[in-house]
Short mmCIF file of C-alpha atoms and ligand atoms in Angstrom, two decimals:
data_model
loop_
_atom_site.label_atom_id
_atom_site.label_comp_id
_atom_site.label_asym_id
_atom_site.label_seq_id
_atom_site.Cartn_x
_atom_site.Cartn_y
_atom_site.Cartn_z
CA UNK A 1 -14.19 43.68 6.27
CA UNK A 2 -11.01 43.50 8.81
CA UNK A 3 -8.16 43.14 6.44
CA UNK A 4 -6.40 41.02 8.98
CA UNK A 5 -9.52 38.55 8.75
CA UNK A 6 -8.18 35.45 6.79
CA UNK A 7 -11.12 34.66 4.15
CA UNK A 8 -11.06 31.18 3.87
CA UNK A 9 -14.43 29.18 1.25
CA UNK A 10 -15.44 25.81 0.85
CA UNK A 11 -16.60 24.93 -2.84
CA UNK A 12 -18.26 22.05 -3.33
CA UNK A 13 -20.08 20.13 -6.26
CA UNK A 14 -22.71 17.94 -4.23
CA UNK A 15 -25.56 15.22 -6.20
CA UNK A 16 -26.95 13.89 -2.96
CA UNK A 17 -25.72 16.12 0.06
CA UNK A 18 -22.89 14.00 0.99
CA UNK A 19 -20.54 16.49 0.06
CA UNK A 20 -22.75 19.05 1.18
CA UNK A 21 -22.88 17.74 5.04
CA UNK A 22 -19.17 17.22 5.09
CA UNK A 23 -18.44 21.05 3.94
CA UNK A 24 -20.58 21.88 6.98
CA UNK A 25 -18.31 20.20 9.00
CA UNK A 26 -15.69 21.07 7.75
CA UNK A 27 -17.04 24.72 8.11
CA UNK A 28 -17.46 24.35 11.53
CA UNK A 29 -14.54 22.61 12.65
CA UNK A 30 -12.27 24.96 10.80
CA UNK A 31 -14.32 27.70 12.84
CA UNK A 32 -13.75 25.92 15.75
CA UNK A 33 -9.89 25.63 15.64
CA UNK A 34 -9.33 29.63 14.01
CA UNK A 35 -11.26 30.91 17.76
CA UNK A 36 -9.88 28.33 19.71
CA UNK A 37 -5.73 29.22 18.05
CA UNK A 38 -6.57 32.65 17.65
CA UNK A 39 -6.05 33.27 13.67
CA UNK A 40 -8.93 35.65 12.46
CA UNK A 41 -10.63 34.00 9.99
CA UNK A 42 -13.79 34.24 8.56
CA UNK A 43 -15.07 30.74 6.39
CA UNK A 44 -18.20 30.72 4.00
CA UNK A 45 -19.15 28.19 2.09
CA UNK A 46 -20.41 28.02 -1.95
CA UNK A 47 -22.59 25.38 -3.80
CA UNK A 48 -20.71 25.31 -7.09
CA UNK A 49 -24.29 24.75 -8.87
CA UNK A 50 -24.98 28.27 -7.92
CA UNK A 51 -21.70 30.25 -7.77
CA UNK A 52 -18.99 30.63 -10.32
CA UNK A 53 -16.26 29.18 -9.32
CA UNK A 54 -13.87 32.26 -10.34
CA UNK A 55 -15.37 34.06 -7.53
CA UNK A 56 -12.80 31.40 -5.54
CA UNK A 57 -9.68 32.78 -6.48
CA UNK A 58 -11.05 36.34 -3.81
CA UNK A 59 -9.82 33.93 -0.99
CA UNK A 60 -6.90 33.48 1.13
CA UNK A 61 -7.59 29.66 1.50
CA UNK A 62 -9.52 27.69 -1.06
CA UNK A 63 -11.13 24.57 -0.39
CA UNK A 64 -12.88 22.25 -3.16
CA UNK A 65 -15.00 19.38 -2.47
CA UNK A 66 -16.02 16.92 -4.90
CA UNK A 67 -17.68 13.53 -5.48
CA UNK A 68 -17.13 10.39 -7.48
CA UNK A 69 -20.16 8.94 -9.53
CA UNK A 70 -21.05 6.58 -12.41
CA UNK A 71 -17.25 4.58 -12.31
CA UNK A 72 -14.67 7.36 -11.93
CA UNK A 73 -16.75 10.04 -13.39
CA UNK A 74 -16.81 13.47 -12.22
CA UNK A 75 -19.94 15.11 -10.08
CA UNK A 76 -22.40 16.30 -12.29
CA UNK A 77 -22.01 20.40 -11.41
CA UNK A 78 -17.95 19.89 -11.62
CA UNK A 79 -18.64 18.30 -15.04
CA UNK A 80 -21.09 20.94 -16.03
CA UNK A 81 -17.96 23.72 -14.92
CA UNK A 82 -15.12 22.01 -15.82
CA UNK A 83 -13.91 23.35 -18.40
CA UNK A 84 -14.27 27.13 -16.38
CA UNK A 85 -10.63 25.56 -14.22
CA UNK A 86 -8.44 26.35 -16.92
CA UNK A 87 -9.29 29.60 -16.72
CA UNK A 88 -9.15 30.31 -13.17
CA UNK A 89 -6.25 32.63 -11.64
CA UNK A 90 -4.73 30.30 -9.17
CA UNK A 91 -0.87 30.46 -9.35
CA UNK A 92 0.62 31.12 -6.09
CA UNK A 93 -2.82 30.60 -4.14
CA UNK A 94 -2.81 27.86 -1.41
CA UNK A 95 -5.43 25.19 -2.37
CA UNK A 96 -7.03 22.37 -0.51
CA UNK A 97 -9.19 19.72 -1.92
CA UNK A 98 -11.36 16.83 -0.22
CA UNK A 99 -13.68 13.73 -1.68
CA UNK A 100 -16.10 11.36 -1.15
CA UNK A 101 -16.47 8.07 -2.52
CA UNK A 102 -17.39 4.62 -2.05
CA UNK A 103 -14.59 2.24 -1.57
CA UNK A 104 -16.43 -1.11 -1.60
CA UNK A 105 -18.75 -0.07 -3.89
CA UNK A 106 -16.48 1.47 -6.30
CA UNK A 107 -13.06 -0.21 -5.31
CA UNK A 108 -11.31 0.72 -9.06
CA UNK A 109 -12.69 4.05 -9.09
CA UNK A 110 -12.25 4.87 -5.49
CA UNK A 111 -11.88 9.13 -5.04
CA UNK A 112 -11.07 9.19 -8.83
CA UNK A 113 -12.62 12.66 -9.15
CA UNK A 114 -10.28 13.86 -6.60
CA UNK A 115 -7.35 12.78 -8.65
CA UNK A 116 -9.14 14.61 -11.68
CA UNK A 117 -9.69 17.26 -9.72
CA UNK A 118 -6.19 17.91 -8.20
CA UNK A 119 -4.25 16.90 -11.85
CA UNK A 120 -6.50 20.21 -13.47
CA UNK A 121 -5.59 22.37 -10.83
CA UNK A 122 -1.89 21.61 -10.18
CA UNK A 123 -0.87 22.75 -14.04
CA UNK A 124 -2.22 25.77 -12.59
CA UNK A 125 0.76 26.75 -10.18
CA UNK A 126 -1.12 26.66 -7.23
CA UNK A 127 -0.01 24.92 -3.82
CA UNK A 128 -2.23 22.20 -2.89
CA UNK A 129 -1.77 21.38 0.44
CA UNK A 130 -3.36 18.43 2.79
CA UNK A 131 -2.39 15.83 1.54
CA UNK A 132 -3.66 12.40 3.73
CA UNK A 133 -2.49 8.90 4.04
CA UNK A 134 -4.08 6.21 2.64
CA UNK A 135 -3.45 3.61 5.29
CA UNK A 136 -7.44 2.41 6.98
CA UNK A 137 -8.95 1.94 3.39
CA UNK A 138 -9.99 -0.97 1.54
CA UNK A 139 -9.84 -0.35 -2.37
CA UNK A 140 -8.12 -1.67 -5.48
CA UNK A 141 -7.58 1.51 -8.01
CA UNK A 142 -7.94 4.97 -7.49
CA UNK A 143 -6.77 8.28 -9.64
CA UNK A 144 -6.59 10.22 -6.05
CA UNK A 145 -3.16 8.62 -5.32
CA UNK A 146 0.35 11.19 -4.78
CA UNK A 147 3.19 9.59 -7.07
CA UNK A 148 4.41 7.71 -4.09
CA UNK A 149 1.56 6.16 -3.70
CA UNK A 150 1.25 6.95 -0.09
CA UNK A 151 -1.21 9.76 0.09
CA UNK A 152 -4.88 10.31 -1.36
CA UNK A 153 -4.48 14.26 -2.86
CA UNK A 154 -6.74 15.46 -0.56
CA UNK A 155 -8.78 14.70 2.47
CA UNK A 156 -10.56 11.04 1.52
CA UNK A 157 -14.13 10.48 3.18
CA UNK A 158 -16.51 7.70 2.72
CA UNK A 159 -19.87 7.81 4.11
CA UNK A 160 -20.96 4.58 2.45
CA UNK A 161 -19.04 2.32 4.75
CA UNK A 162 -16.92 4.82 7.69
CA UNK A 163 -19.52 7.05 8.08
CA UNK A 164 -18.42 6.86 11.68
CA UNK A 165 -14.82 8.19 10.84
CA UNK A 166 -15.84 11.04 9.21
CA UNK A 167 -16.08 13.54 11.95
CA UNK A 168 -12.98 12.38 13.10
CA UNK A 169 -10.74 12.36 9.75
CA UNK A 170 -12.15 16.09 8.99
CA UNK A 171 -11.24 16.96 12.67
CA UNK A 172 -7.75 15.73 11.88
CA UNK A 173 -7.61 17.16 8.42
CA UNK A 174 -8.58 20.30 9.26
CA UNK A 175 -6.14 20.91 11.98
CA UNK A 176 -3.53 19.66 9.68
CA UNK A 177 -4.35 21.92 6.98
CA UNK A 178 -4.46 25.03 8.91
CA UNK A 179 -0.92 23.99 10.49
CA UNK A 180 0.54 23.87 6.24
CA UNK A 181 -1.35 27.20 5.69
CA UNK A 182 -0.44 29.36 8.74
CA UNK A 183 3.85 28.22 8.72
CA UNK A 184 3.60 29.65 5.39
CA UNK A 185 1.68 32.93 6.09
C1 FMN B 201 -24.54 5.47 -9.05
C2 FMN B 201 -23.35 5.78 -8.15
C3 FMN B 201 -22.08 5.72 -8.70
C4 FMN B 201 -20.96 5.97 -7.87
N1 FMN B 201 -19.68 5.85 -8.40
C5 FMN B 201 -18.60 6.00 -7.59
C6 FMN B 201 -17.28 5.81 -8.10
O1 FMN B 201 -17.05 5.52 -9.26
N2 FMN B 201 -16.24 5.98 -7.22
C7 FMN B 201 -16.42 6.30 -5.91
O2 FMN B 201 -15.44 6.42 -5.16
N3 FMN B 201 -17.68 6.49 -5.41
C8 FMN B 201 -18.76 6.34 -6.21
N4 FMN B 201 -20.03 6.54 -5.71
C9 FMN B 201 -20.20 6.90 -4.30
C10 FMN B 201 -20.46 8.42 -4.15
O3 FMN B 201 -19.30 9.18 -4.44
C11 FMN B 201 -20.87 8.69 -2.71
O4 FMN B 201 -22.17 8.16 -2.54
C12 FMN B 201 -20.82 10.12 -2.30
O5 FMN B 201 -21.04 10.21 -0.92
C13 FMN B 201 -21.83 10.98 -3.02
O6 FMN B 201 -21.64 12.31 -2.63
P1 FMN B 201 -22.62 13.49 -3.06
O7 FMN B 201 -23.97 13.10 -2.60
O8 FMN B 201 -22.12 14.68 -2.36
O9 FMN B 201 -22.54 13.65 -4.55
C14 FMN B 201 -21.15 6.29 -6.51
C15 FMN B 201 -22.45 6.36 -5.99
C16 FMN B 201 -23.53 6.10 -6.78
C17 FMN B 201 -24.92 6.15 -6.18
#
């Protein structure tokens, strides 16, 4: 391995490939923009279900991915390793979290496993970076809210209802992410 290769992984908890498809997007858009600005980086991609989610803390840039189910519950493989976060060695790692949700279906529970998600890891002393406004959404309650109120914690998608503004929020995300990781490299 080229120690000036950037190892960036995508961890993601996934019941019924939502999740799944939008960490292979987010896989290849984040390949996409590396070539195309030149950083050498090098992004793979884990199924929690079938990788320990220590082995996360190896990377440069950590990404988690994570779904809502059953009325603000967590997915069912973050559930089965949740209680493996406390232990993980994250302070001072640069850490980057996206959801999906329902927000018509589920408008007071919209992204709640985000919120979990990012409230478990932040204790940790990690930096959580890409953070994204909540403006284009319809929903009533949600966990996944910054203090102001302004931001979800992470990247928000919804595949129920914007399917078709998926590609384009990740796209957006993704740029913006690399941009907060690379000024602080
Ligand atoms: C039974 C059921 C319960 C759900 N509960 C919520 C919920 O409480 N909040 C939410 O935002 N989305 C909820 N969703 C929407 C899922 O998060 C959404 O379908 C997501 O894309 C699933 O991703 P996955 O297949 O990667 O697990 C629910 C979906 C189903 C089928």
């Amino acid at each position: 391995m080229n120690s000036a290769t950037k190892q960036i992984a995508i961890f993601y908890g996934s019941t019924t490939c939502y999740t799944e498809m939008a960490s292979e997007k987010i896989q290849a858009e984040l390949e996409s923009i590396t070539s195309e600005k030149g950083i050498q980086a090098e992004i793979s991609m884990f199924d929690i279900k079938e990788h320990a989610l220590e082995k996360s803390t190896q990377y440069d840039l950590i990404i988690y991915g994570i779904s809502t189910w059953d009325f603000g519950e967590l997915q069912e493989d973050w559930e089965s390793t949740w209680e493996d976060i406390k232990a993980l060695e994250l302070e001072g790692k640069t850490v980057a979290l996206f959801g999906l949700g329902d927000q018509l279906g589920y408008a007071d529970w919209f992204q709640d496993a985000l919120g979990m998600l990012h409230d478990e890891l932040i204790i940790l002393g990690c930096d959580i970076i890409g953070y994204w406004p909540n403006q284009g959404y319809k929903f009533t309650e949600s966990k996944a809210l910054s203090d102001d109120g302004e931001f979800f914690v992470g990247l928000s998608l919804d595949d129920e209802n914007q399917y078709d503004l998926t590609e384009t929020r990740i796209h957006e995300w993704c740029s913006q992410i690399l941009e907060e990781w690379t000024t602080d490299l």
